[in-house]
Coordinates of C-alpha atoms and ligand atoms in Angstrom, one line a residue:
X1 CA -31.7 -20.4 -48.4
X2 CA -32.9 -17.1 -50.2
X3 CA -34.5 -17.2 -54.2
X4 CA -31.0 -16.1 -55.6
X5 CA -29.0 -18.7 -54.1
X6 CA -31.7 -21.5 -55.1
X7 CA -31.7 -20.0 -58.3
X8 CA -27.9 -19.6 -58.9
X9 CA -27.4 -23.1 -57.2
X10 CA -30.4 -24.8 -60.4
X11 CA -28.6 -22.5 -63.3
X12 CA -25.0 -24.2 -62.1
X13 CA -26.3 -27.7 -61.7
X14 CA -28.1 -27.2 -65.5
X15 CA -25.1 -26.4 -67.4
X16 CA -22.8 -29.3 -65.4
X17 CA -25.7 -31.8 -66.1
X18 CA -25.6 -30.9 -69.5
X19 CA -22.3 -30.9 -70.3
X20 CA -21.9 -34.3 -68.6
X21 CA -24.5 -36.6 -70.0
X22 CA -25.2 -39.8 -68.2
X23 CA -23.1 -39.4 -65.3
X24 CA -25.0 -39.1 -62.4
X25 CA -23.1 -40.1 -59.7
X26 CA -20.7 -37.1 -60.5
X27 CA -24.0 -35.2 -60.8
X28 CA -24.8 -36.3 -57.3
X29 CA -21.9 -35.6 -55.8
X30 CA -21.3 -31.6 -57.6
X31 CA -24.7 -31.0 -56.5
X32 CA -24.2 -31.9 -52.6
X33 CA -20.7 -29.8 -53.0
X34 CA -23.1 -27.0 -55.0
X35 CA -25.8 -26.8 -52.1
X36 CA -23.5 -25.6 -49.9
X37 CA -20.9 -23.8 -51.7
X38 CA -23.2 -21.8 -54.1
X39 CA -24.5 -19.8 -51.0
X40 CA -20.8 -19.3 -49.7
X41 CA -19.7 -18.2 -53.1
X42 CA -22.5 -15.4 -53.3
X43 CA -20.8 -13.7 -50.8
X44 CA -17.4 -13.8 -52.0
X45 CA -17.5 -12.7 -55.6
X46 CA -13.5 -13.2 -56.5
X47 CA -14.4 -16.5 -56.9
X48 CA -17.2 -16.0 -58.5
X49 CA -15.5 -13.6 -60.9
X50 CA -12.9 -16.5 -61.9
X51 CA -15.1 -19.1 -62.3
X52 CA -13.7 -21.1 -59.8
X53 CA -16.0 -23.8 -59.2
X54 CA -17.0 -24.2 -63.1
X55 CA -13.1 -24.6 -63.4
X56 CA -13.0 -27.0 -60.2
X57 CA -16.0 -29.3 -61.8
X58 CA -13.6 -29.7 -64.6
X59 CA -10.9 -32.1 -64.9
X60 CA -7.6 -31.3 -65.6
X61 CA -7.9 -34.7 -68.1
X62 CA -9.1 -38.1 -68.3
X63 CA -7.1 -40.9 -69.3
X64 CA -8.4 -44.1 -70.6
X65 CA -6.6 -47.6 -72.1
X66 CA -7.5 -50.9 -72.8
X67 CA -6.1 -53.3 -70.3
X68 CA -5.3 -56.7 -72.0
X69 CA -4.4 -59.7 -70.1
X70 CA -4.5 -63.3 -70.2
X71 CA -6.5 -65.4 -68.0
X72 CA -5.5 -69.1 -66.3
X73 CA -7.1 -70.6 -69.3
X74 CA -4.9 -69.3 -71.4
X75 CA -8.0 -67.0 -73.3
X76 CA -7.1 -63.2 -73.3
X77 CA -8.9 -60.7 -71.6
X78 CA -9.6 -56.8 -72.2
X79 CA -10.8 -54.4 -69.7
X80 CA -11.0 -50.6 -70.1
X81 CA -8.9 -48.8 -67.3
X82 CA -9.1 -44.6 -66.3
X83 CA -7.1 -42.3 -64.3
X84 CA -9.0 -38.9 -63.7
X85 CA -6.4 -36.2 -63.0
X86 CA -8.9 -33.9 -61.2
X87 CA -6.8 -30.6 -59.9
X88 CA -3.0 -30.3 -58.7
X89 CA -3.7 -26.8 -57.1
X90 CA -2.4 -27.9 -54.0
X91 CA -0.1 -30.5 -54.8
X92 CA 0.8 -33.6 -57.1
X93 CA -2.2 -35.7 -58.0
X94 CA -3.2 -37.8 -55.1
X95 CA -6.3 -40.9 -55.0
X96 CA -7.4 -44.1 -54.8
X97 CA -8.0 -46.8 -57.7
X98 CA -10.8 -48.9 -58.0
X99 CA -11.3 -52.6 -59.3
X100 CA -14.9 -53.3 -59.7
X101 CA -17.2 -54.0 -62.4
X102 CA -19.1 -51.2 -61.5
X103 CA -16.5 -48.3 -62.1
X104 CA -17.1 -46.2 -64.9
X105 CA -16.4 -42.7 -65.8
X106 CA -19.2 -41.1 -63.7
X107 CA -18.0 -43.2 -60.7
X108 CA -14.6 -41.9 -61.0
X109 CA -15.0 -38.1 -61.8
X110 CA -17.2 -38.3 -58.6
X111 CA -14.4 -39.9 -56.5
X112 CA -11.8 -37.7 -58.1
X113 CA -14.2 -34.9 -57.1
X114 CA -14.5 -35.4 -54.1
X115 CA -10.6 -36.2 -53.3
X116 CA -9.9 -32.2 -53.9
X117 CA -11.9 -31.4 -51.1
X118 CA -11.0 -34.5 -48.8
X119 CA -7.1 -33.6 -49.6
X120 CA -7.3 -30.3 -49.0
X121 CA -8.8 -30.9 -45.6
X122 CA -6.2 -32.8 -44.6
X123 CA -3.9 -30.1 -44.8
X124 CA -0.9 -31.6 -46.6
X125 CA 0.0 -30.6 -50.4
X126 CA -2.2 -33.1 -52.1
X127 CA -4.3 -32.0 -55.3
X128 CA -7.2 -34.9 -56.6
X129 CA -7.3 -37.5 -58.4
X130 CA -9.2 -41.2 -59.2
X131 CA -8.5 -44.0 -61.2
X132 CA -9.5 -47.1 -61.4
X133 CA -11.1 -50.2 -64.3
X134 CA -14.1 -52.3 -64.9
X135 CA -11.9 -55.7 -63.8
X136 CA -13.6 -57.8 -61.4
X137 CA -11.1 -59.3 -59.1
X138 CA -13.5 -61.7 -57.4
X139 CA -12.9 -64.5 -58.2
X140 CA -9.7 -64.6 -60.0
X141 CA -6.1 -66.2 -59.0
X142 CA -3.0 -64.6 -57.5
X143 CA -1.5 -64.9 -61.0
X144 CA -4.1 -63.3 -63.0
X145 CA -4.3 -60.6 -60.2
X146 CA -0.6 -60.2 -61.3
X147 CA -1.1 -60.3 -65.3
X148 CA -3.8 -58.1 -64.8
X149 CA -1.8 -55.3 -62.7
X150 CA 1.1 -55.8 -64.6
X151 CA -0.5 -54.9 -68.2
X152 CA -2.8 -51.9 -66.2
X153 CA 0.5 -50.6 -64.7
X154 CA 2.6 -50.7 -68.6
X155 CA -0.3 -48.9 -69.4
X156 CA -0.5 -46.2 -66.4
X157 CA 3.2 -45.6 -65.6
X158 CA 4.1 -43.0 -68.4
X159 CA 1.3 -40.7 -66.2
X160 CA 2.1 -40.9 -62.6
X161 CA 5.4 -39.9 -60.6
X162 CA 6.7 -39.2 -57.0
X163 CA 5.6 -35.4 -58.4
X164 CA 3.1 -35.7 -60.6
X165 CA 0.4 -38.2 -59.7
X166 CA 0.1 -41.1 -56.6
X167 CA -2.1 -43.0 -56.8
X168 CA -2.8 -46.0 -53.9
X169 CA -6.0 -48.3 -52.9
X170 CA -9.6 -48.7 -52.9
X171 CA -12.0 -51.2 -53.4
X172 CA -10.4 -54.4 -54.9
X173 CA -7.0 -52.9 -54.6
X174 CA -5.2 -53.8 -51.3
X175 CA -1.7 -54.7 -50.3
X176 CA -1.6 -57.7 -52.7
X177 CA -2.2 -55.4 -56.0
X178 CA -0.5 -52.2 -54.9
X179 CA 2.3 -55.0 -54.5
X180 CA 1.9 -56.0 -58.0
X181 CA 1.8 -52.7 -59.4
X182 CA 4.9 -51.2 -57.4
X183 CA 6.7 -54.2 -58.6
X184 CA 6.1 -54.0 -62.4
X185 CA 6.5 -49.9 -61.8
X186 CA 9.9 -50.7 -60.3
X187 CA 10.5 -52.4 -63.6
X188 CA 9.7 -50.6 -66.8
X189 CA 11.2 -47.4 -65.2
X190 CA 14.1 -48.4 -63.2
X191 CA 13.4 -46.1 -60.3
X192 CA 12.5 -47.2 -56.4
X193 CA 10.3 -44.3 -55.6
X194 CA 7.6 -43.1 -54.3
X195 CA 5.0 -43.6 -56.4
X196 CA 2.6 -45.3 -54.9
X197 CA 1.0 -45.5 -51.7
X198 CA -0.4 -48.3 -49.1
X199 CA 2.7 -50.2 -50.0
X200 CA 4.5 -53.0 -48.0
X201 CA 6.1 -52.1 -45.2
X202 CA 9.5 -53.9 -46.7
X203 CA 9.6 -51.7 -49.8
X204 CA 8.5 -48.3 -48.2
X205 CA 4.6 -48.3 -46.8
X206 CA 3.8 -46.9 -43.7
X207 CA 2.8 -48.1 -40.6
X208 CA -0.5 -47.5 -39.7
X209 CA -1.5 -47.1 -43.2
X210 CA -4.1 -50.1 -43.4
X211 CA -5.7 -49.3 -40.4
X212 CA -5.6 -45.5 -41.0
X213 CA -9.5 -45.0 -42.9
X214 CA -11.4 -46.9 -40.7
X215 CA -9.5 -45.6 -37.0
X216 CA -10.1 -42.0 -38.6
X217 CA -13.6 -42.2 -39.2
X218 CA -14.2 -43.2 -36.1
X219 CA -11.2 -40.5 -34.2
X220 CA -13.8 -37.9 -36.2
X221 CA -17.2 -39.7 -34.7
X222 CA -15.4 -39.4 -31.2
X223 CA -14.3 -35.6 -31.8
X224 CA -17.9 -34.5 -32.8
X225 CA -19.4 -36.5 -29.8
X226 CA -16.7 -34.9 -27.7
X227 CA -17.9 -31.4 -28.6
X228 CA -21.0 -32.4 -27.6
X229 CA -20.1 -33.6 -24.2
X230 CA -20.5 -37.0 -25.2
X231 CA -18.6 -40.1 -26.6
X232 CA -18.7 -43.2 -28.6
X233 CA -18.0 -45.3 -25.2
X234 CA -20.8 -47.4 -24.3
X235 CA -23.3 -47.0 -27.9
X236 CA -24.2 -49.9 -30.0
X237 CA -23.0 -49.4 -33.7
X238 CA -23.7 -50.7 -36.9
X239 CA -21.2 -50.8 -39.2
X240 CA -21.7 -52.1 -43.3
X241 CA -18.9 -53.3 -45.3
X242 CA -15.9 -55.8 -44.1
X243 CA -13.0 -54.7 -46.5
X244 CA -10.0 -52.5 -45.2
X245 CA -12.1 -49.9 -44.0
X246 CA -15.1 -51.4 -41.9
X247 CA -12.9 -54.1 -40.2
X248 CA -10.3 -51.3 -38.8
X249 CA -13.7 -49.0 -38.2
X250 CA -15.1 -52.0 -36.1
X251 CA -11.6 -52.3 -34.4
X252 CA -11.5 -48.6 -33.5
X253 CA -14.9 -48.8 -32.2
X254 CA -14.1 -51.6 -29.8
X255 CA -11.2 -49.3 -28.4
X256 CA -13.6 -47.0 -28.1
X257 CA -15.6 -49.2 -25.9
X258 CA -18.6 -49.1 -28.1
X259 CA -21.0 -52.5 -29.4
X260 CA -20.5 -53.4 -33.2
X261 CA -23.5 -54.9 -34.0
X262 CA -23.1 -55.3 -37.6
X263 CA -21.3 -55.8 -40.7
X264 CA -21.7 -56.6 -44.1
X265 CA -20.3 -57.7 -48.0
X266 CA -22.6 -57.5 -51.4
X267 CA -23.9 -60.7 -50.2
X268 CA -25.9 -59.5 -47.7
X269 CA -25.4 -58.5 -43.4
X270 CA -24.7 -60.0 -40.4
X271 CA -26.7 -59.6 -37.2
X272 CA -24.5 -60.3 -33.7
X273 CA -26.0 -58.4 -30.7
X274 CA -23.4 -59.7 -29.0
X275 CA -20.9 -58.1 -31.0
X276 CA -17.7 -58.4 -33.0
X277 CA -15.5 -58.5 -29.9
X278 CA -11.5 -58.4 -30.7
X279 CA -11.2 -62.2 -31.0
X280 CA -14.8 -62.5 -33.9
X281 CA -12.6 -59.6 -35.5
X282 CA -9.5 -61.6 -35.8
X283 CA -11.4 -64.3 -37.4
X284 CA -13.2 -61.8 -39.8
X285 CA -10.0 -60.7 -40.8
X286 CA -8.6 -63.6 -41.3
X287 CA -11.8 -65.1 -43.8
X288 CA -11.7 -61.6 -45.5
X289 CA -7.6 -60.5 -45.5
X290 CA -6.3 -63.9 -46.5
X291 CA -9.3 -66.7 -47.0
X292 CA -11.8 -64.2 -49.2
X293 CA -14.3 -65.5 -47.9
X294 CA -18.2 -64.6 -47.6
X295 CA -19.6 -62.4 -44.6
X296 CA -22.1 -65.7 -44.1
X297 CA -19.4 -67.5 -43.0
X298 CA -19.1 -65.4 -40.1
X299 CA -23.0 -66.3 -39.1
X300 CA -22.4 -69.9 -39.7
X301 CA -19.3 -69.9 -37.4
X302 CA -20.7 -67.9 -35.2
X303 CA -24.1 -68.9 -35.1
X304 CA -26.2 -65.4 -35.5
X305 CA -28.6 -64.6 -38.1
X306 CA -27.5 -63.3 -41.6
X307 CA -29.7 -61.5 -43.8
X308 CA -29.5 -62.4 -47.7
X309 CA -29.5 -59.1 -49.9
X310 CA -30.4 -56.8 -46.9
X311 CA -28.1 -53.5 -45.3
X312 CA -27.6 -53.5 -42.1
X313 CA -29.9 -49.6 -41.3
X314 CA -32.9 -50.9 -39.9
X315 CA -31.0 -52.6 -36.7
X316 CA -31.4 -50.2 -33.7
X317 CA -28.2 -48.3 -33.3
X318 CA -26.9 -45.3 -31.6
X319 CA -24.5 -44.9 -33.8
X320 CA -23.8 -45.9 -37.8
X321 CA -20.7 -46.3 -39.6
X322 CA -21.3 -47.1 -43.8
X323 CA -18.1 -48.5 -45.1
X324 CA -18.6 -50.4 -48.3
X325 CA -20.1 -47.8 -51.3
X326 CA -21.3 -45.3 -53.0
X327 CA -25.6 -44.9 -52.2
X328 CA -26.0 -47.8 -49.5
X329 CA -27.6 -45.6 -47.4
X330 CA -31.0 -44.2 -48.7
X331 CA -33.6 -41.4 -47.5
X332 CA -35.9 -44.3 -46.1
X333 CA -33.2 -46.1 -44.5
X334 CA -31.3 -42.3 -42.7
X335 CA -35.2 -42.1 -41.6
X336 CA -35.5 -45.5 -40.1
X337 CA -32.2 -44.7 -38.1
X338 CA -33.5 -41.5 -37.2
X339 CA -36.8 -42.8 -35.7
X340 CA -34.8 -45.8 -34.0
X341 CA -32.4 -42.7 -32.6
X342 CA -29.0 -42.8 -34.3
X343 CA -26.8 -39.7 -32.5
X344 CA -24.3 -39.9 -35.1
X345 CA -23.6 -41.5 -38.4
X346 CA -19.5 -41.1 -40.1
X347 CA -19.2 -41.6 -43.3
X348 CA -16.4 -44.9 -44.0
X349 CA -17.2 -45.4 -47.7
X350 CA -17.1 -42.4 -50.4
X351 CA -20.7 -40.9 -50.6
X352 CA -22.7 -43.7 -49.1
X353 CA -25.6 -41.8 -48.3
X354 CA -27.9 -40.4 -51.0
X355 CA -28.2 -37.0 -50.8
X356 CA -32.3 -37.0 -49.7
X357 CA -30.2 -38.9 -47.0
X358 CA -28.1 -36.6 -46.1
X359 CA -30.7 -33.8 -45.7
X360 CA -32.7 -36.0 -43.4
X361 CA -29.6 -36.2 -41.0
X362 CA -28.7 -32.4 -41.0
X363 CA -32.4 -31.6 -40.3
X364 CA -32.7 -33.8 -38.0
X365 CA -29.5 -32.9 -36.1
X366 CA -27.7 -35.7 -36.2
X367 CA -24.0 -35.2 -36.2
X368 CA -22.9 -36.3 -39.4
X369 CA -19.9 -36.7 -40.5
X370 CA -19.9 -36.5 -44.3
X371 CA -17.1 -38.6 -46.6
X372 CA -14.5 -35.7 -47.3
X373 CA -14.1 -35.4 -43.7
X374 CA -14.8 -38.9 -42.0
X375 CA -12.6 -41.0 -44.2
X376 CA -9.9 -38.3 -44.7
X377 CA -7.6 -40.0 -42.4
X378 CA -6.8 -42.9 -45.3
X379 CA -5.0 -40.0 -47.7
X380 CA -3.5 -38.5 -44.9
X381 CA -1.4 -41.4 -44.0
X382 CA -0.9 -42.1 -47.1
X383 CA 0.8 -38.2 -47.4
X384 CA 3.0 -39.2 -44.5
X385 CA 3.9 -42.2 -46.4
X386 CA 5.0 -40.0 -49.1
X387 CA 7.1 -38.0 -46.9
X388 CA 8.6 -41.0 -45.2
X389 CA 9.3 -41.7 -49.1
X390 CA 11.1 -38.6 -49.2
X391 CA 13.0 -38.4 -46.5
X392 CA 14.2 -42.2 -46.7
X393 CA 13.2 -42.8 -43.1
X394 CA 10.0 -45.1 -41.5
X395 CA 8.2 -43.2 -38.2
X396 CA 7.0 -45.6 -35.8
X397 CA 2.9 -47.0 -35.5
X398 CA 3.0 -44.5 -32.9
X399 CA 4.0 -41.3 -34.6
X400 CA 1.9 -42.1 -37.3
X401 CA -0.9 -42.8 -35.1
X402 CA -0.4 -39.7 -33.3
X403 CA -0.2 -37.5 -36.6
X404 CA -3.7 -39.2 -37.6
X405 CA -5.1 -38.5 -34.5
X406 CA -4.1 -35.0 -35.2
X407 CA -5.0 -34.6 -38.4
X408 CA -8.4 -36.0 -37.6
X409 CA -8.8 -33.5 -34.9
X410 CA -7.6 -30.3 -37.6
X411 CA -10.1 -31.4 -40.0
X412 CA -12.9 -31.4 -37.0
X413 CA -12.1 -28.0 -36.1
X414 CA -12.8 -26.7 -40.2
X415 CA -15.8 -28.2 -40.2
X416 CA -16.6 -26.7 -36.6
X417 CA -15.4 -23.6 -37.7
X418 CA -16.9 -23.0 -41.0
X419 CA -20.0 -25.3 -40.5
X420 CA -20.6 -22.7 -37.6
X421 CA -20.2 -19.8 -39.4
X422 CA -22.1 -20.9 -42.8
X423 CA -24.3 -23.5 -42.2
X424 CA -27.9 -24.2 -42.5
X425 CA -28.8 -24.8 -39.3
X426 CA -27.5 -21.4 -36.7
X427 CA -26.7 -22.6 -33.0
X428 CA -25.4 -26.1 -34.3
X429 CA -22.1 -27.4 -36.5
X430 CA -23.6 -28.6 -40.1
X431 CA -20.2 -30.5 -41.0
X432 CA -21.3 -30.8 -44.6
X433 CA -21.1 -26.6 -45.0
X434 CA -18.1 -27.1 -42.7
X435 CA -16.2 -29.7 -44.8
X436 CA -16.9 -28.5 -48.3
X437 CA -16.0 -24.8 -47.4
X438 CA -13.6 -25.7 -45.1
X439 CA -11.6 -28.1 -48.1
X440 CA -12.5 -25.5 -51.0
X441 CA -10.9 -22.3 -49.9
X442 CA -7.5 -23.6 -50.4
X443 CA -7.6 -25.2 -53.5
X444 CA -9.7 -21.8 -55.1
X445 CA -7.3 -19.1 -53.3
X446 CA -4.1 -21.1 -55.1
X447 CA -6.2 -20.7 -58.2
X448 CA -6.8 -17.8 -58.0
X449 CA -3.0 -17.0 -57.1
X450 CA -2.5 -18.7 -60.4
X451 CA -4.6 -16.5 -62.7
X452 CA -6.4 -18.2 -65.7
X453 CA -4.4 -21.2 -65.7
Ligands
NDP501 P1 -12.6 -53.2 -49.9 O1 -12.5 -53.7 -51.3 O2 -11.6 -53.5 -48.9 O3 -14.0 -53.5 -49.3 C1 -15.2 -53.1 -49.8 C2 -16.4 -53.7 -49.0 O4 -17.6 -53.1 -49.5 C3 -16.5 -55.2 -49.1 O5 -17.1 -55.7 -48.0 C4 -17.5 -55.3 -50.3 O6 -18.2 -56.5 -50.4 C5 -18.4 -54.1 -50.1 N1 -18.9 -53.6 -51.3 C6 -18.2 -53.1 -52.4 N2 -19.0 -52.7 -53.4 C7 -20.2 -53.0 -53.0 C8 -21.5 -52.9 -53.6 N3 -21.6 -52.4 -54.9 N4 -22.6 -53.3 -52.9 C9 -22.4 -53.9 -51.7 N5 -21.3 -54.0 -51.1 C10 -20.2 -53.6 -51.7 O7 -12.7 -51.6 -50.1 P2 -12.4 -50.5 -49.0 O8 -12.8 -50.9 -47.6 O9 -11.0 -49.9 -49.2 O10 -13.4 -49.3 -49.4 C11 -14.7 -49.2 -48.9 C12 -15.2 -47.7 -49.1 O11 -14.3 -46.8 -48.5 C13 -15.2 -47.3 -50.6 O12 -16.3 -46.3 -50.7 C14 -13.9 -46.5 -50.7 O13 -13.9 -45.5 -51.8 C15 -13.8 -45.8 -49.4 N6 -12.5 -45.4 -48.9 C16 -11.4 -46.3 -48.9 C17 -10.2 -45.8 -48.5 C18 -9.0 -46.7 -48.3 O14 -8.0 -46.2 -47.8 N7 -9.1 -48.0 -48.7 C19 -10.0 -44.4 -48.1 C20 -11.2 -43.6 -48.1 C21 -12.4 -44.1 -48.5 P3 -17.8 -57.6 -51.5 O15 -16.5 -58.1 -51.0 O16 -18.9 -58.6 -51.4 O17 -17.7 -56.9 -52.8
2IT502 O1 -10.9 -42.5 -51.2 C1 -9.7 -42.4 -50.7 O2 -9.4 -41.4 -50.1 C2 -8.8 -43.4 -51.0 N1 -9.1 -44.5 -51.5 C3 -7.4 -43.3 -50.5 C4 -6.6 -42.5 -51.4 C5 -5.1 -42.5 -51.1 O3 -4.4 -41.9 -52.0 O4 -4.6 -43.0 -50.1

């Protein structure tokens, strides 16, 4: 990278630090988009000229309300709750939201950040958005799940709409709160639409919807090993995480014909060199979709070791699939695999990899699949949900399959094709250049369509 770019790339990332104090994950994840879009942007001064991505680090608004609920105990409860409404360039207002006690603002302008890009990349009309509250669900009944949903949802309806904003899952929102919150939706406004996505499939989800993150993460692994002349079939993977998005990663890997070594919860990871074959899955499911239980549980039943407190990176894998948050992979731990000979890590969980992490991978030519791209697949079912929504009519597990597959496939060939063209490293695909110019030129040419709006 030339002096200018460097020094364009350091003026940007002062002025955004600045005017957003204390919120370094969003830092982290501007500055990732910045390294490689900075560089792109310097040869295409209309959007430079219009500011575009000063205006794109900028939410449209932030909403925020107090959630008030009462517990089993009869004691009431207050938790603050957000919806980021990031950019609608493309589309109505599209994104997860998150129930953990570590969301914050930061958290959620990062995720809302990144969702632009990710949406965009999908190719269906899709702008970015995030919300999400501080409520920890672990822990808590069915019916204070409910009260909780309910009073977030009185508080959130007035903002969203079939056209304006959908939001659907993340982490600590599955089908059983999406449930909740369609219901009490339904209620104060009178209307069975579209509003949400990951739904049941009785009241208008799609097939293929659960298992849609974790099979497209791993459709993108096989498409980059594919252009390589090689495939997932055979490898041994690690895999971290066992919500919704490592358990249908792990099952798409066994399809694949790969090992999954690995998986993991904040508790700690499990080590079976055996592997999670289809029937240990079934059973994981079960203790985590219906029991909510603790990964341990799977060492105990299984009888393989578990490691208290540890991530799963320094087990010797071809291949690595993070699936459970932001920063679980480090620069030490992407070195570790790198040394042990990991061909290619996909990115299951929203930046999961710290950006010195990152780096280490590109350089080192691993094919890496970064967030945006890898775990696209989730919002894109989720779009065809929405026009299933629209059109009053259901597709079958293989349409939708077949569309992800597709779409999945689409967003390899941006990254091929721009991470060719403007990457860092000449004579090999760097899919972070690919992904972030490949999802930005959409959403800035409709700004820039739109004048100073
Ligand atoms: P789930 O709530 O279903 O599962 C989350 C998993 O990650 C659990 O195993 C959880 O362990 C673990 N985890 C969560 N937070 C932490 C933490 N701070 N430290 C260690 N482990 C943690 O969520 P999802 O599977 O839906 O989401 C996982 C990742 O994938 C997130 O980054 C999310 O943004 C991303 N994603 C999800 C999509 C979706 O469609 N659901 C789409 C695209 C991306 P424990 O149960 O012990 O907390
Ligand atoms: O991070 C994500 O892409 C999601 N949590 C899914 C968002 C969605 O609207 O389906």
């Amino acid at each position: 990278m030339n002096r200018a770019a460097r020094n364009e790339i350091e003026t940007f990332m002062h002025g955004l630090e600045r005017r957003n104090p204390g919120e370094p994950e969003f830092q982290q994840a501007v500055r990732e988009v910045a390294e490689t879009l900075i560089p792109f942007t310097l040869d295409h001064s209309e959007y430079r000229n219009a500011q575009i991505l000063e205006r794109m680090t900028e939410p449209d608004r932030a909403i925020i309300f107090r959630v008030t609920w009462q517990d089993d105990s009869g004691q009431i409860r207050a938790n603050r709750a957000w919806r980021v409404q990031f950019n609608n360039s493309i589309g109505p207002y599209k994104g997860g939201m998150r129930f953990h006690p570590s969301v914050t603002l930061s958290v959620l302008k990062f995720l809302g950040f990144e969702q632009i890009f990710k949406n965009s990349l999908t190719g269906l009309p899709m702008g970015g958005a995030k919300g999400g509250s501080n409520f920890n669900p672990k822990g808590k009944s069915d019916n204070e799940i409910m009260r909780f949903c309910q009073s977030l949802m009185t508080g959130l309806h007035r903002y969203i709409g079939d056209d304006i904003d959908v939001p659907a899952g993340d982490i600590g929102v599955g089908a059983r709160e999406i449930s909740y919150l369609f219901g009490q939706y339904k209620r104060l406004e009178n209307r069975f639409n579209g509003i949400l996505t990951g739904k049941g499939l009785e009241f208008g989800g799609s097939l293929v919807r659960t298992e849609a993150t974790g099979y497209g993460a791993i459709y993108f692994m096989e498409n980059m090993l594919n252009y390589r002349g090689d495939s997932v079939a055979g490898k041994i993977a690690t895999v971290s995480g066992s919500g919704n998005v490592a358990l249908y990663a792990i099952e798409k890997l066994n399809h694949f014909g790969a090992t999954v070594v690995t998986a993991s919860d904040s508790g700690g990871f499990i080590h079976d060199p055996a592997g999670i074959d289809a029937e240990k899955l079934a059973w994981l499911k079960d203790l985590k979709e219906h029991r909510r239980g603790r990964i341990s549980e799977y060492a105990d039943h299984f009888g393989c070791e578990y490691h208290e407190g540890e991530r799963p990176w320094r087990v010797p894998c071809e291949l690595a699939v993070p699936c459970a948050t932001q920063n679980e992979l480090s620069g030490e731990d992407a070195r570790t695999l790198i040394g042990q000979g990991v061909v290619s890590v996909s990115e299951g969980a929203n930046m999961p990899t710290e950006l010195d992490g990152v780096n280490a991978f590109r350089s080192a030519g691993v094919l890496f699949a970064p967030a945006k791209a890898a775990n696209a697949g989730g919002v894109a079912v989720s779009g065809l949900e929405q026009s299933q929504n629209a059109l009053r009519i259901s597709w079958s597990r293989e349409e939708v399959n077949e569309r992800l597959r597709t779409i999945m496939g689409d967003i390899h060939g941006k990254c091929v094709q721009y991470g060719t063209e403007y990457g860092a490293t000449k004579g090999s695909v760097d899919y972070v250049a690919g992904a972030n110019i490949g999802g930005f030129i959409k959403v800035a040419d409709a700004m820039l369509a739109y004048g100073a709006v």
